Amino acid sequence: MGLLNLLGFGAKSDNLKDFMARGAVIIDVRTHEEFASGHIKGAKNIPLQVISGKVNEIIKLNKPVVVCCRSGMRSGQAESILRAQGVEVINGGGWESLNQKL
């Protein structure tokens, strides 16, 4: 993995492949209602509004994390929150496009 990837500036698809190969957990940060209308199989639903309070649970998973939402905006916020707490995380963007990449 290159320096740019380590800093989070590498190709997102390369990071995604690496994360998934290491057993990453996919966290969908949309509301429960949005999640119920469709989601990635096996994804965990932790809405953005409560993710700060779930950081310890996420850290205990001891796995890299891929966050997603509808468009990538909320997951970008979730990525910042989790990264600030030491979680190895990438923003997977919108759940539908992420699902196609998996």
PDB file of N, CA and C in Angstrom:
ATOM      1  N   MET A   1       0.856  -1.176   0.000  1.00  0.00           N
ATOM      2  CA  MET A   1       0.000   0.000   0.000  1.00  0.00           C
ATOM      3  C   MET A   1       0.895   1.230   0.000  1.00  0.00           C
ATOM      4  N   GLY A   2       0.629   2.171  -0.876  1.00  0.00           N
ATOM      5  CA  GLY A   2       1.442   3.363  -0.990  1.00  0.00           C
ATOM      6  C   GLY A   2       1.116   4.404   0.059  1.00  0.00           C
ATOM      7  N   LEU A   3       1.988   5.394   0.114  1.00  0.00           N
ATOM      8  CA  LEU A   3       1.818   6.480   1.079  1.00  0.00           C
ATOM      9  C   LEU A   3       0.485   7.201   0.877  1.00  0.00           C
ATOM     10  N   LEU A   4       0.117   7.445  -0.383  1.00  0.00           N
ATOM     11  CA  LEU A   4      -1.159   8.131  -0.625  1.00  0.00           C
ATOM     12  C   LEU A   4      -2.336   7.327  -0.109  1.00  0.00           C
ATOM     13  N   ASN A   5      -2.294   6.010  -0.274  1.00  0.00           N
ATOM     14  CA  ASN A   5      -3.377   5.170   0.256  1.00  0.00           C
ATOM     15  C   ASN A   5      -3.430   5.250   1.776  1.00  0.00           C
ATOM     16  N   LEU A   6      -2.261   5.220   2.413  1.00  0.00           N
ATOM     17  CA  LEU A   6      -2.229   5.293   3.874  1.00  0.00           C
ATOM     18  C   LEU A   6      -2.811   6.606   4.378  1.00  0.00           C
ATOM     19  N   LEU A   7      -2.612   7.665   3.609  1.00  0.00           N
ATOM     20  CA  LEU A   7      -3.123   8.975   4.005  1.00  0.00           C
ATOM     21  C   LEU A   7      -4.578   9.184   3.586  1.00  0.00           C
ATOM     22  N   GLY A   8      -5.152   8.192   2.887  1.00  0.00           N
ATOM     23  CA  GLY A   8      -6.537   8.303   2.474  1.00  0.00           C
ATOM     24  C   GLY A   8      -6.735   8.983   1.142  1.00  0.00           C
ATOM     25  N   PHE A   9      -5.637   9.187   0.375  1.00  0.00           N
ATOM     26  CA  PHE A   9      -5.746   9.861  -0.911  1.00  0.00           C
ATOM     27  C   PHE A   9      -5.606   8.916  -2.092  1.00  0.00           C
ATOM     28  N   GLY A  10      -5.451   7.639  -1.833  1.00  0.00           N
ATOM     29  CA  GLY A  10      -5.297   6.667  -2.916  1.00  0.00           C
ATOM     30  C   GLY A  10      -6.633   6.378  -3.572  1.00  0.00           C
ATOM     31  N   ALA A  11      -6.605   5.468  -4.524  1.00  0.00           N
ATOM     32  CA  ALA A  11      -7.830   5.099  -5.223  1.00  0.00           C
ATOM     33  C   ALA A  11      -8.801   4.442  -4.256  1.00  0.00           C
ATOM     34  N   LYS A  12     -10.029   4.946  -4.221  1.00  0.00           N
ATOM     35  CA  LYS A  12     -11.033   4.418  -3.294  1.00  0.00           C
ATOM     36  C   LYS A  12     -11.285   2.932  -3.538  1.00  0.00           C
ATOM     37  N   SER A  13     -11.294   2.515  -4.819  1.00  0.00           N
ATOM     38  CA  SER A  13     -11.569   1.108  -5.115  1.00  0.00           C
ATOM     39  C   SER A  13     -10.471   0.207  -4.573  1.00  0.00           C
ATOM     40  N   ASP A  14      -9.211   0.680  -4.597  1.00  0.00           N
ATOM     41  CA  ASP A  14      -8.117  -0.104  -4.024  1.00  0.00           C
ATOM     42  C   ASP A  14      -8.280  -0.224  -2.516  1.00  0.00           C
ATOM     43  N   ASN A  15      -8.627   0.882  -1.869  1.00  0.00           N
ATOM     44  CA  ASN A  15      -8.858   0.852  -0.426  1.00  0.00           C
ATOM     45  C   ASN A  15     -10.017  -0.071  -0.088  1.00  0.00           C
ATOM     46  N   LEU A  16     -11.082  -0.012  -0.870  1.00  0.00           N
ATOM     47  CA  LEU A  16     -12.248  -0.845  -0.627  1.00  0.00           C
ATOM     48  C   LEU A  16     -11.880  -2.320  -0.732  1.00  0.00           C
ATOM     49  N   LYS A  17     -11.146  -2.688  -1.767  1.00  0.00           N
ATOM     50  CA  LYS A  17     -10.729  -4.080  -1.941  1.00  0.00           C
ATOM     51  C   LYS A  17      -9.894  -4.540  -0.750  1.00  0.00           C
ATOM     52  N   ASP A  18      -8.973  -3.692  -0.335  1.00  0.00           N
ATOM     53  CA  ASP A  18      -8.127  -4.017   0.813  1.00  0.00           C
ATOM     54  C   ASP A  18      -8.967  -4.186   2.076  1.00  0.00           C
ATOM     55  N   PHE A  19      -9.861  -3.246   2.329  1.00  0.00           N
ATOM     56  CA  PHE A  19     -10.704  -3.312   3.519  1.00  0.00           C
ATOM     57  C   PHE A  19     -11.558  -4.577   3.512  1.00  0.00           C
ATOM     58  N   MET A  20     -12.186  -4.886   2.384  1.00  0.00           N
ATOM     59  CA  MET A  20     -13.060  -6.059   2.307  1.00  0.00           C
ATOM     60  C   MET A  20     -12.255  -7.345   2.461  1.00  0.00           C
ATOM     61  N   ALA A  21     -11.054  -7.383   1.919  1.00  0.00           N
ATOM     62  CA  ALA A  21     -10.198  -8.566   2.058  1.00  0.00           C
ATOM     63  C   ALA A  21      -9.827  -8.806   3.516  1.00  0.00           C
ATOM     64  N   ARG A  22      -9.847  -7.744   4.309  1.00  0.00           N
ATOM     65  CA  ARG A  22      -9.527  -7.858   5.735  1.00  0.00           C
ATOM     66  C   ARG A  22     -10.771  -7.964   6.613  1.00  0.00           C
ATOM     67  N   GLY A  23     -11.919  -8.278   5.998  1.00  0.00           N
ATOM     68  CA  GLY A  23     -13.131  -8.528   6.774  1.00  0.00           C
ATOM     69  C   GLY A  23     -13.840  -7.286   7.263  1.00  0.00           C
ATOM     70  N   ALA A  24     -13.788  -6.228   6.491  1.00  0.00           N
ATOM     71  CA  ALA A  24     -14.411  -4.968   6.900  1.00  0.00           C
ATOM     72  C   ALA A  24     -15.892  -5.121   7.224  1.00  0.00           C
ATOM     73  N   VAL A  25     -16.332  -4.278   8.141  1.00  0.00           N
ATOM     74  CA  VAL A  25     -17.744  -4.182   8.499  1.00  0.00           C
ATOM     75  C   VAL A  25     -18.321  -3.004   7.723  1.00  0.00           C
ATOM     76  N   ILE A  26     -19.464  -3.219   7.088  1.00  0.00           N
ATOM     77  CA  ILE A  26     -20.143  -2.130   6.385  1.00  0.00           C
ATOM     78  C   ILE A  26     -21.193  -1.553   7.327  1.00  0.00           C
ATOM     79  N   ILE A  27     -21.094  -0.251   7.556  1.00  0.00           N
ATOM     80  CA  ILE A  27     -22.057   0.440   8.410  1.00  0.00           C
ATOM     81  C   ILE A  27     -22.807   1.450   7.553  1.00  0.00           C
ATOM     82  N   ASP A  28     -24.114   1.280   7.496  1.00  0.00           N
ATOM     83  CA  ASP A  28     -25.005   2.167   6.757  1.00  0.00           C
ATOM     84  C   ASP A  28     -25.529   3.198   7.746  1.00  0.00           C
ATOM     85  N   VAL A  29     -25.253   4.477   7.481  1.00  0.00           N
ATOM     86  CA  VAL A  29     -25.581   5.518   8.456  1.00  0.00           C
ATOM     87  C   VAL A  29     -26.901   6.230   8.152  1.00  0.00           C
ATOM     88  N   ARG A  30     -27.722   5.657   7.272  1.00  0.00           N
ATOM     89  CA  ARG A  30     -29.045   6.225   6.997  1.00  0.00           C
ATOM     90  C   ARG A  30     -29.985   5.923   8.164  1.00  0.00           C
ATOM     91  N   THR A  31     -31.160   6.524   8.122  1.00  0.00           N
ATOM     92  CA  THR A  31     -32.166   6.277   9.165  1.00  0.00           C
ATOM     93  C   THR A  31     -32.625   4.820   9.091  1.00  0.00           C
ATOM     94  N   HIS A  32     -33.253   4.358  10.164  1.00  0.00           N
ATOM     95  CA  HIS A  32     -33.772   2.991  10.185  1.00  0.00           C
ATOM     96  C   HIS A  32     -34.789   2.774   9.055  1.00  0.00           C
ATOM     97  N   GLU A  33     -35.604   3.800   8.802  1.00  0.00           N
ATOM     98  CA  GLU A  33     -36.611   3.692   7.738  1.00  0.00           C
ATOM     99  C   GLU A  33     -35.952   3.560   6.366  1.00  0.00           C
ATOM    100  N   GLU A  34     -34.945   4.373   6.109  1.00  0.00           N
ATOM    101  CA  GLU A  34     -34.232   4.281   4.831  1.00  0.00           C
ATOM    102  C   GLU A  34     -33.573   2.918   4.678  1.00  0.00           C
ATOM    103  N   PHE A  35     -32.944   2.456   5.738  1.00  0.00           N
ATOM    104  CA  PHE A  35     -32.263   1.158   5.726  1.00  0.00           C
ATOM    105  C   PHE A  35     -33.256   0.037   5.419  1.00  0.00           C
ATOM    106  N   ALA A  36     -34.441   0.123   6.021  1.00  0.00           N
ATOM    107  CA  ALA A  36     -35.462  -0.909   5.826  1.00  0.00           C
ATOM    108  C   ALA A  36     -35.953  -0.964   4.381  1.00  0.00           C
ATOM    109  N   SER A  37     -35.829   0.129   3.654  1.00  0.00           N
ATOM    110  CA  SER A  37     -36.307   0.153   2.267  1.00  0.00           C
ATOM    111  C   SER A  37     -35.299  -0.456   1.289  1.00  0.00           C
ATOM    112  N   GLY A  38     -34.122  -0.815   1.778  1.00  0.00           N
ATOM    113  CA  GLY A  38     -33.108  -1.447   0.950  1.00  0.00           C
ATOM    114  C   GLY A  38     -31.730  -1.173   1.499  1.00  0.00           C
ATOM    115  N   HIS A  39     -30.865  -2.180   1.489  1.00  0.00           N
ATOM    116  CA  HIS A  39     -29.520  -2.021   2.030  1.00  0.00           C
ATOM    117  C   HIS A  39     -28.614  -3.149   1.523  1.00  0.00           C
ATOM    118  N   ILE A  40     -27.339  -3.025   1.801  1.00  0.00           N
ATOM    119  CA  ILE A  40     -26.361  -4.048   1.454  1.00  0.00           C
ATOM    120  C   ILE A  40     -26.512  -5.209   2.422  1.00  0.00           C
ATOM    121  N   LYS A  41     -26.572  -6.406   1.868  1.00  0.00           N
ATOM    122  CA  LYS A  41     -26.717  -7.603   2.707  1.00  0.00           C
ATOM    123  C   LYS A  41     -25.560  -7.674   3.701  1.00  0.00           C
ATOM    124  N   GLY A  42     -25.905  -7.853   4.973  1.00  0.00           N
ATOM    125  CA  GLY A  42     -24.911  -7.968   6.030  1.00  0.00           C
ATOM    126  C   GLY A  42     -24.477  -6.647   6.637  1.00  0.00           C
ATOM    127  N   ALA A  43     -24.933  -5.530   6.073  1.00  0.00           N
ATOM    128  CA  ALA A  43     -24.563  -4.219   6.612  1.00  0.00           C
ATOM    129  C   ALA A  43     -25.235  -3.988   7.963  1.00  0.00           C
ATOM    130  N   LYS A  44     -24.543  -3.245   8.820  1.00  0.00           N
ATOM    131  CA  LYS A  44     -25.114  -2.841  10.104  1.00  0.00           C
ATOM    132  C   LYS A  44     -25.698  -1.441   9.930  1.00  0.00           C
ATOM    133  N   ASN A  45     -26.827  -1.187  10.563  1.00  0.00           N
ATOM    134  CA  ASN A  45     -27.460   0.124  10.477  1.00  0.00           C
ATOM    135  C   ASN A  45     -27.210   0.891  11.762  1.00  0.00           C
ATOM    136  N   ILE A  46     -26.378   1.921  11.659  1.00  0.00           N
ATOM    137  CA  ILE A  46     -26.137   2.829  12.781  1.00  0.00           C
ATOM    138  C   ILE A  46     -26.313   4.239  12.228  1.00  0.00           C
ATOM    139  N   PRO A  47     -27.490   4.843  12.425  1.00  0.00           N
ATOM    140  CA  PRO A  47     -27.747   6.166  11.866  1.00  0.00           C
ATOM    141  C   PRO A  47     -26.711   7.206  12.303  1.00  0.00           C
ATOM    142  N   LEU A  48     -26.422   8.131  11.403  1.00  0.00           N
ATOM    143  CA  LEU A  48     -25.441   9.178  11.678  1.00  0.00           C
ATOM    144  C   LEU A  48     -25.737   9.897  12.992  1.00  0.00           C
ATOM    145  N   GLN A  49     -27.019  10.117  13.289  1.00  0.00           N
ATOM    146  CA  GLN A  49     -27.402  10.871  14.484  1.00  0.00           C
ATOM    147  C   GLN A  49     -26.922  10.212  15.772  1.00  0.00           C
ATOM    148  N   VAL A  50     -26.657   8.899  15.747  1.00  0.00           N
ATOM    149  CA  VAL A  50     -26.266   8.203  16.978  1.00  0.00           C
ATOM    150  C   VAL A  50     -24.874   7.585  16.901  1.00  0.00           C
ATOM    151  N   ILE A  51     -24.175   7.766  15.784  1.00  0.00           N
ATOM    152  CA  ILE A  51     -22.912   7.054  15.606  1.00  0.00           C
ATOM    153  C   ILE A  51     -21.858   7.462  16.635  1.00  0.00           C
ATOM    154  N   SER A  52     -21.869   8.719  17.058  1.00  0.00           N
ATOM    155  CA  SER A  52     -20.891   9.155  18.074  1.00  0.00           C
ATOM    156  C   SER A  52     -21.016   8.345  19.356  1.00  0.00           C
ATOM    157  N   GLY A  53     -22.251   7.984  19.706  1.00  0.00           N
ATOM    158  CA  GLY A  53     -22.485   7.205  20.913  1.00  0.00           C
ATOM    159  C   GLY A  53     -22.203   5.723  20.749  1.00  0.00           C
ATOM    160  N   LYS A  54     -21.914   5.294  19.543  1.00  0.00           N
ATOM    161  CA  LYS A  54     -21.657   3.876  19.260  1.00  0.00           C
ATOM    162  C   LYS A  54     -20.195   3.589  18.941  1.00  0.00           C
ATOM    163  N   VAL A  55     -19.328   4.597  19.072  1.00  0.00           N
ATOM    164  CA  VAL A  55     -17.923   4.443  18.695  1.00  0.00           C
ATOM    165  C   VAL A  55     -17.265   3.290  19.443  1.00  0.00           C
ATOM    166  N   ASN A  56     -17.515   3.167  20.737  1.00  0.00           N
ATOM    167  CA  ASN A  56     -16.886   2.079  21.501  1.00  0.00           C
ATOM    168  C   ASN A  56     -17.312   0.711  20.987  1.00  0.00           C
ATOM    169  N   GLU A  57     -18.585   0.563  20.627  1.00  0.00           N
ATOM    170  CA  GLU A  57     -19.060  -0.701  20.052  1.00  0.00           C
ATOM    171  C   GLU A  57     -18.359  -0.982  18.723  1.00  0.00           C
ATOM    172  N   ILE A  58     -18.174   0.061  17.919  1.00  0.00           N
ATOM    173  CA  ILE A  58     -17.520  -0.097  16.618  1.00  0.00           C
ATOM    174  C   ILE A  58     -16.058  -0.468  16.805  1.00  0.00           C
ATOM    175  N   ILE A  59     -15.386   0.157  17.746  1.00  0.00           N
ATOM    176  CA  ILE A  59     -13.982  -0.160  18.025  1.00  0.00           C
ATOM    177  C   ILE A  59     -13.850  -1.612  18.477  1.00  0.00           C
ATOM    178  N   LYS A  60     -14.802  -2.097  19.288  1.00  0.00           N
ATOM    179  CA  LYS A  60     -14.752  -3.481  19.779  1.00  0.00           C
ATOM    180  C   LYS A  60     -14.875  -4.510  18.662  1.00  0.00           C
ATOM    181  N   LEU A  61     -15.414  -4.117  17.495  1.00  0.00           N
ATOM    182  CA  LEU A  61     -15.496  -5.044  16.367  1.00  0.00           C
ATOM    183  C   LEU A  61     -14.101  -5.433  15.870  1.00  0.00           C
ATOM    184  N   ASN A  62     -13.123  -4.551  16.129  1.00  0.00           N
ATOM    185  CA  ASN A  62     -11.727  -4.792  15.776  1.00  0.00           C
ATOM    186  C   ASN A  62     -11.555  -5.137  14.286  1.00  0.00           C
ATOM    187  N   LYS A  63     -12.282  -4.402  13.438  1.00  0.00           N
ATOM    188  CA  LYS A  63     -12.218  -4.602  11.989  1.00  0.00           C
ATOM    189  C   LYS A  63     -12.233  -3.241  11.311  1.00  0.00           C
ATOM    190  N   PRO A  64     -11.696  -3.188  10.090  1.00  0.00           N
ATOM    191  CA  PRO A  64     -11.850  -1.930   9.349  1.00  0.00           C
ATOM    192  C   PRO A  64     -13.329  -1.697   9.048  1.00  0.00           C
ATOM    193  N   VAL A  65     -13.689  -0.444   8.813  1.00  0.00           N
ATOM    194  CA  VAL A  65     -15.088  -0.072   8.624  1.00  0.00           C
ATOM    195  C   VAL A  65     -15.253   0.669   7.296  1.00  0.00           C
ATOM    196  N   VAL A  66     -16.308   0.317   6.582  1.00  0.00           N
ATOM    197  CA  VAL A  66     -16.729   1.046   5.385  1.00  0.00           C
ATOM    198  C   VAL A  66     -18.095   1.636   5.712  1.00  0.00           C
ATOM    199  N   VAL A  67     -18.205   2.963   5.659  1.00  0.00           N
ATOM    200  CA  VAL A  67     -19.494   3.606   5.930  1.00  0.00           C
ATOM    201  C   VAL A  67     -20.155   3.992   4.613  1.00  0.00           C
ATOM    202  N   CYS A  68     -21.480   3.914   4.591  1.00  0.00           N
ATOM    203  CA  CYS A  68     -22.234   4.294   3.396  1.00  0.00           C
ATOM    204  C   CYS A  68     -23.546   4.937   3.815  1.00  0.00           C
ATOM    205  N   CYS A  69     -24.192   5.593   2.849  1.00  0.00           N
ATOM    206  CA  CYS A  69     -25.495   6.224   3.081  1.00  0.00           C
ATOM    207  C   CYS A  69     -26.234   6.259   1.755  1.00  0.00           C
ATOM    208  N   ARG A  70     -26.999   7.285   1.493  1.00  0.00           N
ATOM    209  CA  ARG A  70     -27.709   7.369   0.222  1.00  0.00           C
ATOM    210  C   ARG A  70     -26.824   7.959  -0.859  1.00  0.00           C
ATOM    211  N   SER A  71     -26.107   9.046  -0.541  1.00  0.00           N
ATOM    212  CA  SER A  71     -25.326   9.735  -1.571  1.00  0.00           C
ATOM    213  C   SER A  71     -23.834   9.843  -1.271  1.00  0.00           C
ATOM    214  N   GLY A  72     -23.452   9.627  -0.031  1.00  0.00           N
ATOM    215  CA  GLY A  72     -22.051   9.770   0.362  1.00  0.00           C
ATOM    216  C   GLY A  72     -21.792  10.947   1.281  1.00  0.00           C
ATOM    217  N   MET A  73     -22.780  11.807   1.461  1.00  0.00           N
ATOM    218  CA  MET A  73     -22.601  12.978   2.324  1.00  0.00           C
ATOM    219  C   MET A  73     -22.599  12.604   3.810  1.00  0.00           C
ATOM    220  N   ARG A  74     -23.623  11.896   4.243  1.00  0.00           N
ATOM    221  CA  ARG A  74     -23.687  11.497   5.659  1.00  0.00           C
ATOM    222  C   ARG A  74     -22.559  10.541   5.997  1.00  0.00           C
ATOM    223  N   SER A  75     -22.243   9.643   5.058  1.00  0.00           N
ATOM    224  CA  SER A  75     -21.143   8.705   5.334  1.00  0.00           C
ATOM    225  C   SER A  75     -19.811   9.447   5.412  1.00  0.00           C
ATOM    226  N   GLY A  76     -19.677  10.556   4.698  1.00  0.00           N
ATOM    227  CA  GLY A  76     -18.476  11.385   4.823  1.00  0.00           C
ATOM    228  C   GLY A  76     -18.361  11.973   6.219  1.00  0.00           C
ATOM    229  N   GLN A  77     -19.488  12.397   6.773  1.00  0.00           N
ATOM    230  CA  GLN A  77     -19.489  12.920   8.142  1.00  0.00           C
ATOM    231  C   GLN A  77     -19.159  11.801   9.134  1.00  0.00           C
ATOM    232  N   ALA A  78     -19.754  10.628   8.908  1.00  0.00           N
ATOM    233  CA  ALA A  78     -19.495   9.487   9.794  1.00  0.00           C
ATOM    234  C   ALA A  78     -18.027   9.087   9.733  1.00  0.00           C
ATOM    235  N   GLU A  79     -17.445   9.119   8.532  1.00  0.00           N
ATOM    236  CA  GLU A  79     -16.027   8.790   8.379  1.00  0.00           C
ATOM    237  C   GLU A  79     -15.179   9.728   9.241  1.00  0.00           C
ATOM    238  N   SER A  80     -15.472  11.020   9.197  1.00  0.00           N
ATOM    239  CA  SER A  80     -14.714  11.994   9.994  1.00  0.00           C
ATOM    240  C   SER A  80     -14.852  11.732  11.487  1.00  0.00           C
ATOM    241  N   ILE A  81     -16.064  11.449  11.931  1.00  0.00           N
ATOM    242  CA  ILE A  81     -16.319  11.170  13.350  1.00  0.00           C
ATOM    243  C   ILE A  81     -15.521   9.945  13.794  1.00  0.00           C
ATOM    244  N   LEU A  82     -15.610   8.868  13.016  1.00  0.00           N
ATOM    245  CA  LEU A  82     -14.940   7.616  13.394  1.00  0.00           C
ATOM    246  C   LEU A  82     -13.422   7.733  13.298  1.00  0.00           C
ATOM    247  N   ARG A  83     -12.920   8.373  12.251  1.00  0.00           N
ATOM    248  CA  ARG A  83     -11.469   8.536  12.084  1.00  0.00           C
ATOM    249  C   ARG A  83     -10.889   9.320  13.267  1.00  0.00           C
ATOM    250  N   ALA A  84     -11.612  10.348  13.719  1.00  0.00           N
ATOM    251  CA  ALA A  84     -11.155  11.159  14.859  1.00  0.00           C
ATOM    252  C   ALA A  84     -11.049  10.337  16.131  1.00  0.00           C
ATOM    253  N   GLN A  85     -11.783   9.222  16.193  1.00  0.00           N
ATOM    254  CA  GLN A  85     -11.756   8.345  17.370  1.00  0.00           C
ATOM    255  C   GLN A  85     -10.805   7.152  17.165  1.00  0.00           C
ATOM    256  N   GLY A  86     -10.040   7.171  16.064  1.00  0.00           N
ATOM    257  CA  GLY A  86      -9.042   6.134  15.843  1.00  0.00           C
ATOM    258  C   GLY A  86      -9.524   4.909  15.079  1.00  0.00           C
ATOM    259  N   VAL A  87     -10.722   4.969  14.522  1.00  0.00           N
ATOM    260  CA  VAL A  87     -11.256   3.841  13.758  1.00  0.00           C
ATOM    261  C   VAL A  87     -10.658   3.865  12.354  1.00  0.00           C
ATOM    262  N   GLU A  88     -10.240   2.716  11.857  1.00  0.00           N
ATOM    263  CA  GLU A  88      -9.777   2.595  10.479  1.00  0.00           C
ATOM    264  C   GLU A  88     -11.028   2.545   9.607  1.00  0.00           C
ATOM    265  N   VAL A  89     -11.270   3.606   8.853  1.00  0.00           N
ATOM    266  CA  VAL A  89     -12.551   3.776   8.161  1.00  0.00           C
ATOM    267  C   VAL A  89     -12.358   4.429   6.798  1.00  0.00           C
ATOM    268  N   ILE A  90     -13.206   4.048   5.842  1.00  0.00           N
ATOM    269  CA  ILE A  90     -13.297   4.750   4.569  1.00  0.00           C
ATOM    270  C   ILE A  90     -14.766   5.008   4.258  1.00  0.00           C
ATOM    271  N   ASN A  91     -14.984   6.057   3.482  1.00  0.00           N
ATOM    272  CA  ASN A  91     -16.323   6.402   3.029  1.00  0.00           C
ATOM    273  C   ASN A  91     -16.609   5.622   1.755  1.00  0.00           C
ATOM    274  N   GLY A  92     -17.569   4.710   1.827  1.00  0.00           N
ATOM    275  CA  GLY A  92     -17.950   3.926   0.659  1.00  0.00           C
ATOM    276  C   GLY A  92     -18.918   4.650  -0.255  1.00  0.00           C
ATOM    277  N   GLY A  93     -19.422   5.815   0.174  1.00  0.00           N
ATOM    278  CA  GLY A  93     -20.343   6.598  -0.646  1.00  0.00           C
ATOM    279  C   GLY A  93     -21.760   6.079  -0.550  1.00  0.00           C
ATOM    280  N   GLY A  94     -22.487   6.224  -1.653  1.00  0.00           N
ATOM    281  CA  GLY A  94     -23.875   5.768  -1.708  1.00  0.00           C
ATOM    282  C   GLY A  94     -23.960   4.255  -1.652  1.00  0.00           C
ATOM    283  N   TRP A  95     -24.938   3.751  -0.934  1.00  0.00           N
ATOM    284  CA  TRP A  95     -25.019   2.302  -0.708  1.00  0.00           C
ATOM    285  C   TRP A  95     -25.260   1.526  -1.994  1.00  0.00           C
ATOM    286  N   GLU A  96     -26.012   2.086  -2.914  1.00  0.00           N
ATOM    287  CA  GLU A  96     -26.302   1.348  -4.149  1.00  0.00           C
ATOM    288  C   GLU A  96     -25.053   1.202  -5.017  1.00  0.00           C
ATOM    289  N   SER A  97     -24.272   2.265  -5.146  1.00  0.00           N
ATOM    290  CA  SER A  97     -23.047   2.153  -5.944  1.00  0.00           C
ATOM    291  C   SER A  97     -22.017   1.280  -5.225  1.00  0.00           C
ATOM    292  N   LEU A  98     -21.960   1.369  -3.893  1.00  0.00           N
ATOM    293  CA  LEU A  98     -21.058   0.510  -3.127  1.00  0.00           C
ATOM    294  C   LEU A  98     -21.440  -0.943  -3.320  1.00  0.00           C
ATOM    295  N   ASN A  99     -22.720  -1.234  -3.288  1.00  0.00           N
ATOM    296  CA  ASN A  99     -23.189  -2.612  -3.453  1.00  0.00           C
ATOM    297  C   ASN A  99     -22.740  -3.176  -4.801  1.00  0.00           C
ATOM    298  N   GLN A 100     -22.725  -2.357  -5.823  1.00  0.00           N
ATOM    299  CA  GLN A 100     -22.289  -2.818  -7.151  1.00  0.00           C
ATOM    300  C   GLN A 100     -20.783  -3.106  -7.186  1.00  0.00           C
ATOM    301  N   LYS A 101     -20.017  -2.439  -6.338  1.00  0.00           N
ATOM    302  CA  LYS A 101     -18.563  -2.625  -6.310  1.00  0.00           C
ATOM    303  C   LYS A 101     -18.149  -3.842  -5.505  1.00  0.00           C
ATOM    304  N   LEU A 102     -19.059  -4.359  -4.672  1.00  0.00           N
ATOM    305  CA  LEU A 102     -18.711  -5.483  -3.792  1.00  0.00           C
ATOM    306  C   LEU A 102     -18.793  -6.810  -4.516  1.00  0.00           C
TER     307      LEU A 102
END
